[in-house]
Coordinates of C-alpha atoms and ligand atoms in Angstrom, one line a residue:
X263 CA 182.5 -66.3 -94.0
X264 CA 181.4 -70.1 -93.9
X265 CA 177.9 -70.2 -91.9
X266 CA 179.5 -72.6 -89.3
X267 CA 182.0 -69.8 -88.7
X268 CA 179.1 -67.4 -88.8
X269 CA 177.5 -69.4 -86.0
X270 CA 180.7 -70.0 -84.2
X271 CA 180.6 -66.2 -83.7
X272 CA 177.4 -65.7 -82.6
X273 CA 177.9 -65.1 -79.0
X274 CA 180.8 -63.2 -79.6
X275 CA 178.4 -60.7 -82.2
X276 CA 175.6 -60.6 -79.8
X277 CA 178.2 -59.5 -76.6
X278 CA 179.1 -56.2 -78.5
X279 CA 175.4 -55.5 -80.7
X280 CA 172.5 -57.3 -78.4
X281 CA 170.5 -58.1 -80.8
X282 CA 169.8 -61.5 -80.1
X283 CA 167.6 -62.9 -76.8
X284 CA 168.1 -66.1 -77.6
X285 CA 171.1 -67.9 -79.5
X286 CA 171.3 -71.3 -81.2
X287 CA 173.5 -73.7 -79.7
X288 CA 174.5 -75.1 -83.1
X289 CA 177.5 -75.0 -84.6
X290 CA 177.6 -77.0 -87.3
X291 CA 175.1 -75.4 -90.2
X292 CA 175.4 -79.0 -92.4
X293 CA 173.8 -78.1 -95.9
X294 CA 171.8 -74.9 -94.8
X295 CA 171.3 -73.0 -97.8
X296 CA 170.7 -69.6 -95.5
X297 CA 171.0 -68.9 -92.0
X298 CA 168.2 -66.6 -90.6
X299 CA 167.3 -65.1 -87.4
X300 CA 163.0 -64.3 -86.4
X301 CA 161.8 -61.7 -83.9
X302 CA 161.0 -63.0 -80.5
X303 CA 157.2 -62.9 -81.1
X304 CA 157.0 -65.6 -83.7
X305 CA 157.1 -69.3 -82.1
X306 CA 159.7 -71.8 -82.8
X307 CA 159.9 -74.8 -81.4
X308 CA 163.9 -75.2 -80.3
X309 CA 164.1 -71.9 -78.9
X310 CA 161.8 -69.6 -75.9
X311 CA 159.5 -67.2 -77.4
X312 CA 159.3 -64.4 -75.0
X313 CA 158.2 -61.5 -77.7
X314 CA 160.5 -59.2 -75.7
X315 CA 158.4 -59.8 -72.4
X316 CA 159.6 -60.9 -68.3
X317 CA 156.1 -62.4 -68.5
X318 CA 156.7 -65.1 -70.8
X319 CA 160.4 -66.1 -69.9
X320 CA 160.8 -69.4 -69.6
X321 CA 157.7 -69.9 -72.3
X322 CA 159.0 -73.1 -75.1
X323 CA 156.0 -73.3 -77.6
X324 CA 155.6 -76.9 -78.9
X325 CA 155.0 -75.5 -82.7
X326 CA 156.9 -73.1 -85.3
X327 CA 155.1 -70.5 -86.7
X328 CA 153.9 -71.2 -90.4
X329 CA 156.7 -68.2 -91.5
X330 CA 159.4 -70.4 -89.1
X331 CA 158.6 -73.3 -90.6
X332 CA 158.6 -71.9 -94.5
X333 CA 161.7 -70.5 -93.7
X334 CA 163.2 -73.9 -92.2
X335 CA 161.4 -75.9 -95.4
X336 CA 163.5 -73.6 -97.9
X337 CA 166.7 -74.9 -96.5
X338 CA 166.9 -72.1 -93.7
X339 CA 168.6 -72.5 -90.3
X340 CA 167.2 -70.5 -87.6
X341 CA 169.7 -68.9 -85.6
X342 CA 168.6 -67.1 -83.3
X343 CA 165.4 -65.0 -82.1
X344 CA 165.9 -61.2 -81.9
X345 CA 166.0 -58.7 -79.1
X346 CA 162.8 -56.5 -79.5
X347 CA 160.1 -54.1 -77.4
X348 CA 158.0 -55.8 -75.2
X349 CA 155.1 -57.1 -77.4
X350 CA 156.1 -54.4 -80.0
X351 CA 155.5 -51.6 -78.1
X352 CA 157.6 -49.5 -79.3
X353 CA 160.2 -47.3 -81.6
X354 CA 163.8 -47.5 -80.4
X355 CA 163.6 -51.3 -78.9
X356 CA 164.4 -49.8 -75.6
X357 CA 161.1 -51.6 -74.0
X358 CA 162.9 -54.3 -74.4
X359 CA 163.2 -56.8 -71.1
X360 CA 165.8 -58.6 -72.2
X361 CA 168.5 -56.6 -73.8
X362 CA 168.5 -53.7 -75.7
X363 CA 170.7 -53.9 -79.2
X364 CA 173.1 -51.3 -80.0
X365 CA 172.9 -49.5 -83.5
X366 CA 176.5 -50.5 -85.6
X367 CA 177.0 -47.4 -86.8
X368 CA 177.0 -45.7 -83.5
X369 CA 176.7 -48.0 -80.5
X370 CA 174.9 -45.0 -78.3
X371 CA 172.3 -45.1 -80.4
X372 CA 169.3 -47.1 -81.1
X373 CA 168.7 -49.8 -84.2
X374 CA 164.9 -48.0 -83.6
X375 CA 162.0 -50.8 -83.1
X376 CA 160.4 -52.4 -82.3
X377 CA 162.5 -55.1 -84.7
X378 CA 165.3 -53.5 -83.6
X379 CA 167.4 -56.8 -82.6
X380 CA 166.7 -58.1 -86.0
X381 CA 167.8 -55.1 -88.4
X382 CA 170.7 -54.8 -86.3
X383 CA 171.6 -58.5 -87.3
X384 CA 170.7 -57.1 -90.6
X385 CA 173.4 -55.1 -90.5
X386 CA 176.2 -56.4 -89.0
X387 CA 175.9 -59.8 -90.7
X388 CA 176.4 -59.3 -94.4
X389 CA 173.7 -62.0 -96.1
X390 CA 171.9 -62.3 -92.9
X391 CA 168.4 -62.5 -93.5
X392 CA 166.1 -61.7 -90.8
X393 CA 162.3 -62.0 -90.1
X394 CA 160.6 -58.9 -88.6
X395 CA 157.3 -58.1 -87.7
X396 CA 155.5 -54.5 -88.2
X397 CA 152.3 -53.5 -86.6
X398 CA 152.6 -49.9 -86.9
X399 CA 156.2 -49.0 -88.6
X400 CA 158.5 -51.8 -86.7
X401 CA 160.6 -53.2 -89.5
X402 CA 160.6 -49.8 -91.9
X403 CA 162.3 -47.8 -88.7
X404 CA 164.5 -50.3 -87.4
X405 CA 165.2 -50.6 -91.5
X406 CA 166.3 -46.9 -91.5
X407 CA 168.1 -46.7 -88.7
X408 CA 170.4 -49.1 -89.4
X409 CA 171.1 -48.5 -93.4
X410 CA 169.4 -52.1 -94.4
X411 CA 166.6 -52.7 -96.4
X412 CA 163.6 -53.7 -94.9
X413 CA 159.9 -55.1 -96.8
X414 CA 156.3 -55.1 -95.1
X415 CA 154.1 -57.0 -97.1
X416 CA 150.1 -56.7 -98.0
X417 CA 148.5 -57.2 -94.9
X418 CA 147.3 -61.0 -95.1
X419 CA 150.2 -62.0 -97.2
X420 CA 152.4 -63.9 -94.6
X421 CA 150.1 -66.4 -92.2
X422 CA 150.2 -64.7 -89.0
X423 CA 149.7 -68.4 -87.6
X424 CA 152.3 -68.5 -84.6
X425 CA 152.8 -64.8 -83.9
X426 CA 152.0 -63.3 -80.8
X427 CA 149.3 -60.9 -81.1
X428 CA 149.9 -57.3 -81.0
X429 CA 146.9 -56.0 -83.2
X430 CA 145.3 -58.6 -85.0
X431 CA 144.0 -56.8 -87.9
X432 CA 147.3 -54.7 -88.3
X433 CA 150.2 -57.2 -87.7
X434 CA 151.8 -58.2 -90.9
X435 CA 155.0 -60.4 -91.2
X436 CA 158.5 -59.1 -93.3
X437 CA 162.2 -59.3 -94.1
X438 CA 165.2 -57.2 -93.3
X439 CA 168.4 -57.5 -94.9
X440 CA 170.9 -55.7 -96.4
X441 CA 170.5 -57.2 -99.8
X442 CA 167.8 -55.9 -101.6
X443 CA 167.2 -58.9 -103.3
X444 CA 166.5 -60.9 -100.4
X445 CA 163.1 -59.2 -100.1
X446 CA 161.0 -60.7 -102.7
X447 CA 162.9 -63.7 -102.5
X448 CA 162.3 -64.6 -98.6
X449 CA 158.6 -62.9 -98.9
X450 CA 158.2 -65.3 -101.7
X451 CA 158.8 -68.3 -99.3
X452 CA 157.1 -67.1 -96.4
X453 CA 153.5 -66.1 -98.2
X454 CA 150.6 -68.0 -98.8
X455 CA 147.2 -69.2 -97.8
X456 CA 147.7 -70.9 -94.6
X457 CA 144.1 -72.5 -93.0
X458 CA 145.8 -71.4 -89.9
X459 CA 145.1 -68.2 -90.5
X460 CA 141.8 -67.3 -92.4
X461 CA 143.2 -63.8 -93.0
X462 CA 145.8 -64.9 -94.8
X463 CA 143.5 -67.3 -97.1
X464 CA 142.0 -64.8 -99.9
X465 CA 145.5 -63.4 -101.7
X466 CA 146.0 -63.0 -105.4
X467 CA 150.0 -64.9 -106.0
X468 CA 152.9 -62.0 -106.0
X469 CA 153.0 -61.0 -109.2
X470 CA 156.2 -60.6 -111.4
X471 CA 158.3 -58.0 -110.7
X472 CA 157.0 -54.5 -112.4
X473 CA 159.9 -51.6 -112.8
X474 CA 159.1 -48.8 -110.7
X475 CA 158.4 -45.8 -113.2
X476 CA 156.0 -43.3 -111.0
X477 CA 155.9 -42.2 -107.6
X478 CA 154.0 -39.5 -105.8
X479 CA 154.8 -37.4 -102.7
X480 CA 152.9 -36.1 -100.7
X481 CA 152.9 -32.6 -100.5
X482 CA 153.4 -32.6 -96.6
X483 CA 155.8 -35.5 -96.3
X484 CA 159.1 -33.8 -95.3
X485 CA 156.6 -31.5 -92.5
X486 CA 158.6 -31.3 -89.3
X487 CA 161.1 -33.6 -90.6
X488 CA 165.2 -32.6 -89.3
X489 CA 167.7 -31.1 -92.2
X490 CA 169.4 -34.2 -92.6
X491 CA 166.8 -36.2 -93.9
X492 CA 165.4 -33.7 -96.1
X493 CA 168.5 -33.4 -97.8
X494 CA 169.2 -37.1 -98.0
X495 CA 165.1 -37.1 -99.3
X496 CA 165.5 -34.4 -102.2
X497 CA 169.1 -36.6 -103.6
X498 CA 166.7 -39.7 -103.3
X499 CA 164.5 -38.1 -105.4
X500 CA 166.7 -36.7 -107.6
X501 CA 168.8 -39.8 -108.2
X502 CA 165.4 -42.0 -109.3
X503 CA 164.4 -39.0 -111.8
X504 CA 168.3 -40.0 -113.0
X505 CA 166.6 -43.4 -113.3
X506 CA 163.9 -42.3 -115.8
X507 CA 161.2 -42.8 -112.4
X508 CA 158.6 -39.8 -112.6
X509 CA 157.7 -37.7 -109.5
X510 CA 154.8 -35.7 -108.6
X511 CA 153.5 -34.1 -106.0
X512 CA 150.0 -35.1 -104.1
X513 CA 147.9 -33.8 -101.6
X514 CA 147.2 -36.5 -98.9
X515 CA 145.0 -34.9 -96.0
X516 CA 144.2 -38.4 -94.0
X517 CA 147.9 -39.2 -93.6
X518 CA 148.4 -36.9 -90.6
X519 CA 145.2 -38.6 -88.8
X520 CA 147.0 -41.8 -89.4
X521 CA 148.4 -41.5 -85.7
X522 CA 146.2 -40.9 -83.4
X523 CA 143.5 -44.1 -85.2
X524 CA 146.7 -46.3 -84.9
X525 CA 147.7 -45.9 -81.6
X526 CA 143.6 -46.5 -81.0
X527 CA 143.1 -49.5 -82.7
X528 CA 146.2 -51.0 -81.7
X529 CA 146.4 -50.6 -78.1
X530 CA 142.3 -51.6 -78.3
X531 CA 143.6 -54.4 -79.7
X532 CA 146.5 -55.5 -77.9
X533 CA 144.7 -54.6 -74.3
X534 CA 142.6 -57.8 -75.4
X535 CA 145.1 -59.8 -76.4
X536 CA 147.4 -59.6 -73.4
X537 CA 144.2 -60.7 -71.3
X538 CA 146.0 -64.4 -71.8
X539 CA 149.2 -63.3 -70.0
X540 CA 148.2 -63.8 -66.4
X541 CA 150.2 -66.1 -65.3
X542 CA 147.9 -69.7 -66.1
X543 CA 148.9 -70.5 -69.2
X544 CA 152.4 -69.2 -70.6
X545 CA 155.8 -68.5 -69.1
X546 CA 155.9 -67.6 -64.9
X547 CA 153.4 -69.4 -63.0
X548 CA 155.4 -68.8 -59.6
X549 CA 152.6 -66.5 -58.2
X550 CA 151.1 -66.5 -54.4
X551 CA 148.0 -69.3 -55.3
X552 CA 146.3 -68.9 -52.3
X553 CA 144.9 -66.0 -53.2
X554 CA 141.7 -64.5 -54.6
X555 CA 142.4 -65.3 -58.6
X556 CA 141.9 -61.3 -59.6
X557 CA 144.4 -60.4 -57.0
X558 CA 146.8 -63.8 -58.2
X559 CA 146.2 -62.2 -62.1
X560 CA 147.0 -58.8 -60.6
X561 CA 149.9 -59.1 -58.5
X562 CA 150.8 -61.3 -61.6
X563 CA 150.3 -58.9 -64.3
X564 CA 152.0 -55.9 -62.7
X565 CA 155.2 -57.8 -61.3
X566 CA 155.8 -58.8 -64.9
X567 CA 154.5 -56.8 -67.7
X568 CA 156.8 -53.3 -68.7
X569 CA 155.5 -49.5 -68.1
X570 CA 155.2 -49.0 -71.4
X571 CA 152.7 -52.4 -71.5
X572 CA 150.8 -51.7 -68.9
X573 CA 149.8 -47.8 -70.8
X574 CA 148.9 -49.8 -73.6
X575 CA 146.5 -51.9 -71.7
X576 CA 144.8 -49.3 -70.0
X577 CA 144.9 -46.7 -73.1
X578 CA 143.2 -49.5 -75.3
X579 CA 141.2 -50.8 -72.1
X580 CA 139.8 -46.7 -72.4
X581 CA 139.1 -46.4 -75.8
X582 CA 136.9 -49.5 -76.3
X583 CA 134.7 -49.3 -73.4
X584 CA 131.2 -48.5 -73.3
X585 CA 130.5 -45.0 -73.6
X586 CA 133.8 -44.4 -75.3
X587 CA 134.1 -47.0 -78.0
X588 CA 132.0 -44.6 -80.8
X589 CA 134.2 -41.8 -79.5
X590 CA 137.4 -43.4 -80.1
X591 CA 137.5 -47.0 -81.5
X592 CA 134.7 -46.5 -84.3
X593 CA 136.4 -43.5 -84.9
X594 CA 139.1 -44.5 -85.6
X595 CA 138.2 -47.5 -88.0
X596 CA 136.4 -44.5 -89.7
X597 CA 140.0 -42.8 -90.1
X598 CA 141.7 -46.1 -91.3
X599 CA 138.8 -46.4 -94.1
X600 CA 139.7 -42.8 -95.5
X601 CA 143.2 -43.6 -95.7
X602 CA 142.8 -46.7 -97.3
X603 CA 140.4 -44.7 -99.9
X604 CA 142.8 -42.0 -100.0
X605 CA 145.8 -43.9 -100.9
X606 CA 144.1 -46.1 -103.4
X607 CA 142.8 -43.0 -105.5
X608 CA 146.3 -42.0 -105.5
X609 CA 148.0 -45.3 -106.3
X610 CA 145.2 -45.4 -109.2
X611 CA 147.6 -43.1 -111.4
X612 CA 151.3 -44.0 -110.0
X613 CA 152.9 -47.1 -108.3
X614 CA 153.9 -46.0 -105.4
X615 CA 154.1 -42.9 -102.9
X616 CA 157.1 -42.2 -101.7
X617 CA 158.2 -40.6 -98.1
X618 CA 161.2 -39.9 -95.6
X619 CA 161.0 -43.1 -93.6
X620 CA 161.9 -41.8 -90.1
X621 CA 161.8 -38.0 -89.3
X622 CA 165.0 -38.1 -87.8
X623 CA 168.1 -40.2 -87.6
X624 CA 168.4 -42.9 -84.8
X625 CA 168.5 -41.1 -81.5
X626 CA 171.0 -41.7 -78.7
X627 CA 170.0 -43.5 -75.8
X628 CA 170.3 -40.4 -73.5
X629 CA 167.9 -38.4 -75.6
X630 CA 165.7 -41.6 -75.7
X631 CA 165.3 -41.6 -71.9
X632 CA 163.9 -37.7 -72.0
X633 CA 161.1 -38.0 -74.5
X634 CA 157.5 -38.6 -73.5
X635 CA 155.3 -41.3 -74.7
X636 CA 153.5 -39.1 -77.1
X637 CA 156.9 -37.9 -78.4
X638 CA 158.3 -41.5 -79.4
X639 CA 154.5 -42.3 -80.7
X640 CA 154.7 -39.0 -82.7
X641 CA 158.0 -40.7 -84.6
X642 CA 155.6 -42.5 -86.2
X643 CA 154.2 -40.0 -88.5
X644 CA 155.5 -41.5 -91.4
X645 CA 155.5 -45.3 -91.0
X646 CA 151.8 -45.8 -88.9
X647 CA 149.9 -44.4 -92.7
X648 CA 150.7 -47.5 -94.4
X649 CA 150.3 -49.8 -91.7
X650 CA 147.2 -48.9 -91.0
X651 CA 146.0 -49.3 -94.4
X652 CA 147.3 -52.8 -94.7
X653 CA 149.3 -51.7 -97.4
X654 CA 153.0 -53.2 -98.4
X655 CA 156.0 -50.6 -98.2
X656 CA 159.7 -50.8 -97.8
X657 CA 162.4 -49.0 -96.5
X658 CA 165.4 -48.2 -98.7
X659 CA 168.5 -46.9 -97.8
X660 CA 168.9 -43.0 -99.2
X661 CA 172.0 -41.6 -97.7
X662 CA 173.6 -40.7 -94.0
X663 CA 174.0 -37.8 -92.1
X664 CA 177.0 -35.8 -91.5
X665 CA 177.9 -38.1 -88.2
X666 CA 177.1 -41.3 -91.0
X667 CA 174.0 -42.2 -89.5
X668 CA 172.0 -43.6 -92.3
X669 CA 168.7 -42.3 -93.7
X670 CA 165.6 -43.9 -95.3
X671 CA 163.3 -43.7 -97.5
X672 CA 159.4 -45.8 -97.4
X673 CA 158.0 -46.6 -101.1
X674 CA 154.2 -47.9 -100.4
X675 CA 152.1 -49.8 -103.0
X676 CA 148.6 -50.8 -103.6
X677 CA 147.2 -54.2 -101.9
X678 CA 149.0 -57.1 -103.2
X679 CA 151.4 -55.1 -105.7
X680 CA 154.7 -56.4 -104.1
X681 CA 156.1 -56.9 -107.3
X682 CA 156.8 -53.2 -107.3
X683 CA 158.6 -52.8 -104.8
X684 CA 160.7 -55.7 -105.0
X685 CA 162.3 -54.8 -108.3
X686 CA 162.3 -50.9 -107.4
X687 CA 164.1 -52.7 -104.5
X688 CA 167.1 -54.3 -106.9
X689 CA 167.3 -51.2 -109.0
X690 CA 167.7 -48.8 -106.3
X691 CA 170.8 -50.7 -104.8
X692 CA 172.2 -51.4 -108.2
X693 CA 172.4 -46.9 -108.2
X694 CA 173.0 -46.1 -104.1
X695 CA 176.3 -45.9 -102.4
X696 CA 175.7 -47.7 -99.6
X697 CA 178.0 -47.0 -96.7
X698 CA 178.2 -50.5 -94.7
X699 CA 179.1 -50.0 -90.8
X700 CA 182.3 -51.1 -89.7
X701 CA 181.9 -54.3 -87.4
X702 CA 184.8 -55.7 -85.2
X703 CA 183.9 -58.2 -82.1
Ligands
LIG936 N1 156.0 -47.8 -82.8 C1 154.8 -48.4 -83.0 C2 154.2 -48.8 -81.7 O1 154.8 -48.7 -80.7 C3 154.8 -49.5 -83.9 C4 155.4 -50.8 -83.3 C5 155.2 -52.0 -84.2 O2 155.0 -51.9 -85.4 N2 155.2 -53.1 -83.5 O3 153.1 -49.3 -81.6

């Protein structure tokens, strides 16, 4: 398919899948060398940037972010900006204000989150590449859930310059496609030192791609995960020993306080960050002025803002406050130092350790609807570990489940050590049967 017929088809796509809020109205792609869609938290000038949020329709920012822009230098056209939980918050992309995209293997299911617009286009749009972001597991689950492969680089890697804040110290920027080979090569683009962003100044260049030849797992890491991904675990393991990759089994005790410190820091993080939203400044600004400006901010804030944000805000409001913050924020950096330590000691004698991605297969919307908070947070377990140690990972695709949902499985690497997961990346797909969905519009 040409990409002007690829854009003429847009609308069509998105009617059936959802996964875009926000469509191009080109339809002529001229001499693009790649059409690409980003996450509706990363700015871009031509199109709204709502990051998934009633509170910021109608919000046009006058810049691209620096990843837009790469992206757009390369020879990229940007098509579209990608259905997603409000701000992030989420796992199934069903926070979403705007619409809520349908998985294509199974469209009463979810494409998981909170990049869940973009791994859908991922996967119904064969040489798609799409940008997603991942505080806390966002682009490894949606990944999964949808068969595609998905890349989270060191944290610091990609400027966050142009990204709505979730967590500052935890939000790192990624690909999803389902060519393994587009990982390194978009990552590639989209990295650098960008003044923008003093976090992303201090990085050592990607190194060349290293073959994979050692992984550990953790001797936990299939705990309380369903039959189906077990199995699909155990062939992925058995089909990179067929590869000449060595496996060994490690004790990681920190992982499973990996949790709790994330949802801490993050909402800590992101209860300060959405303190901009209050109707000033961004998006609505329709509210009542005439009165007090707490009760204008107020009446603002809880009109607009999603249940699910307004938990965040007063979870991380909680945990930072005087009185509480040694309890519960200090903690918790405490928590995300041991894990750093404790996957750097193992990553010392093997390049990568090696997991399920999701402890289940995408979920259908019904069953959604009935689980708690803490539930959905607990589907985390194995995705929040390398997040928040800053650490890259990626999702690979590792087989489906007897309805042909599909199943992943999450590599992670030391700090700045993409290289081995890109080419572990191109060798894996080179061996796995992948089983694409079947997409009519
Ligand atoms: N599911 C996690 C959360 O809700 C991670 C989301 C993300 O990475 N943005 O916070």
């Amino acid at each position: 398919m040409s990409h002007s017929s690829v854009l003429s088809s847009l609308s069509k796509i998105n009617e059936k899948y959802r996964m875009f809020r926000t469509v191009t109205s080109e339809t002529d792609a001229g001499d693009a060398k790649f059409l690409f869609s980003a996450k509706d938290n990363l700015t871009s000038k031509d199109m709204e940037t709502c990051s998934g949020s009633r509170i910021l329709e109608g919000y046009r920012p006058p810049f691209d972010a620096t990843s837009i822009a790469k992206m757009r230098e390369a020879g990229g056209l940007l098509v579209g900006k990608t259905n997603m939980d409000e701000f992030g918050f989420g796992t199934f992309s069903t926070n979403s204000a705007f619409g809520v995209p349908r998985n294509p293997y199974d469209l009463e299911r979810s494409c998981g989150g909170s990049s869940g617009g973009a791994a859908c286009a991922a996967a119904v749009m064969e040489g798609h590449v799409a940008i997603g972001v991942s505080t806390g597991g966002s682009i490894c689950c949606p990944a999964s859930f949808c068969g595609v492969y998905g890349v989270v680089p060191t944290y610091g890697r990609v400027s966050r310059y142009g990204l709505l804040d979730y967590g500052n110290s935890l939000d790192k920027i990624g690909i999803i496609s389902s060519n393994a080979s587009d990982l390194g090569k978009y990552v590639e683009i989209m990295a650098g030192a960008d003044p923008r962003d003093p976090t992303s100044c201090v990085q050592p260049a990607i190194g060349a791609r290293r073959k994979l030849k050692s992984v550990a797992v953790p001797g936990d890491a299939t705990e309380g995960v369903s039959e189906d991904v077990k199995k699909a675990f155990k062939d992925g393991l058995e089909a990179l020993k067929s590869m000449g990759v060595d496996v060994e089994k490690v004790e990681m005790p920190s992982l499973r306080y990996a949790i709790p410190a994330y949802y801490v820091i993050a909402t800590s993080e992101a209860s300060t960050n959405l303190a901009r939203y209050c109707g000033m400044r961004y998006g609505h600004q329709d509210g009542d002025l005439s009165l007090k400006f707490d009760d204008y901010f107020t009446s603002f804030r809880s009109q607009y803002f999603g249940e699910e944000t307004k938990r965040r805000i007063l979870l991380g409001t909680f945990t930072r406050m005087v009185g509480f913050r040694d309890r519960y924020y200090s903690k918790a950096r405490r928590v995300r130092q041991s894990i750093i330590e404790e996957y750097r000691s193992v990553l010392s004698g093997c390049d990568a350790v090696l997991t399920p991605t999701m402890p289940f297969v995408s979920p259908k919307f019904t069953d959604i609807s009935k689980m708690t908070p803490v539930e959905s947070y607990k589907a985390d377990i194995l995705t929040g570990p390398p997040n928040i140690a800053g650490m890259p990972h990626a999702s690979m695709p590792c087989g489906y489940d007897r309805d042909g949902m599909p199943i992943g499985m999450q590599f992670v690497a030391n700090h700045w050590d993409e290289g081995v997961l890109f080419s572990a990346a191109e060798e894996w797909e080179k061996n796995f049967d992948a089983v694409r969905p079947e997409v009519s519009i």
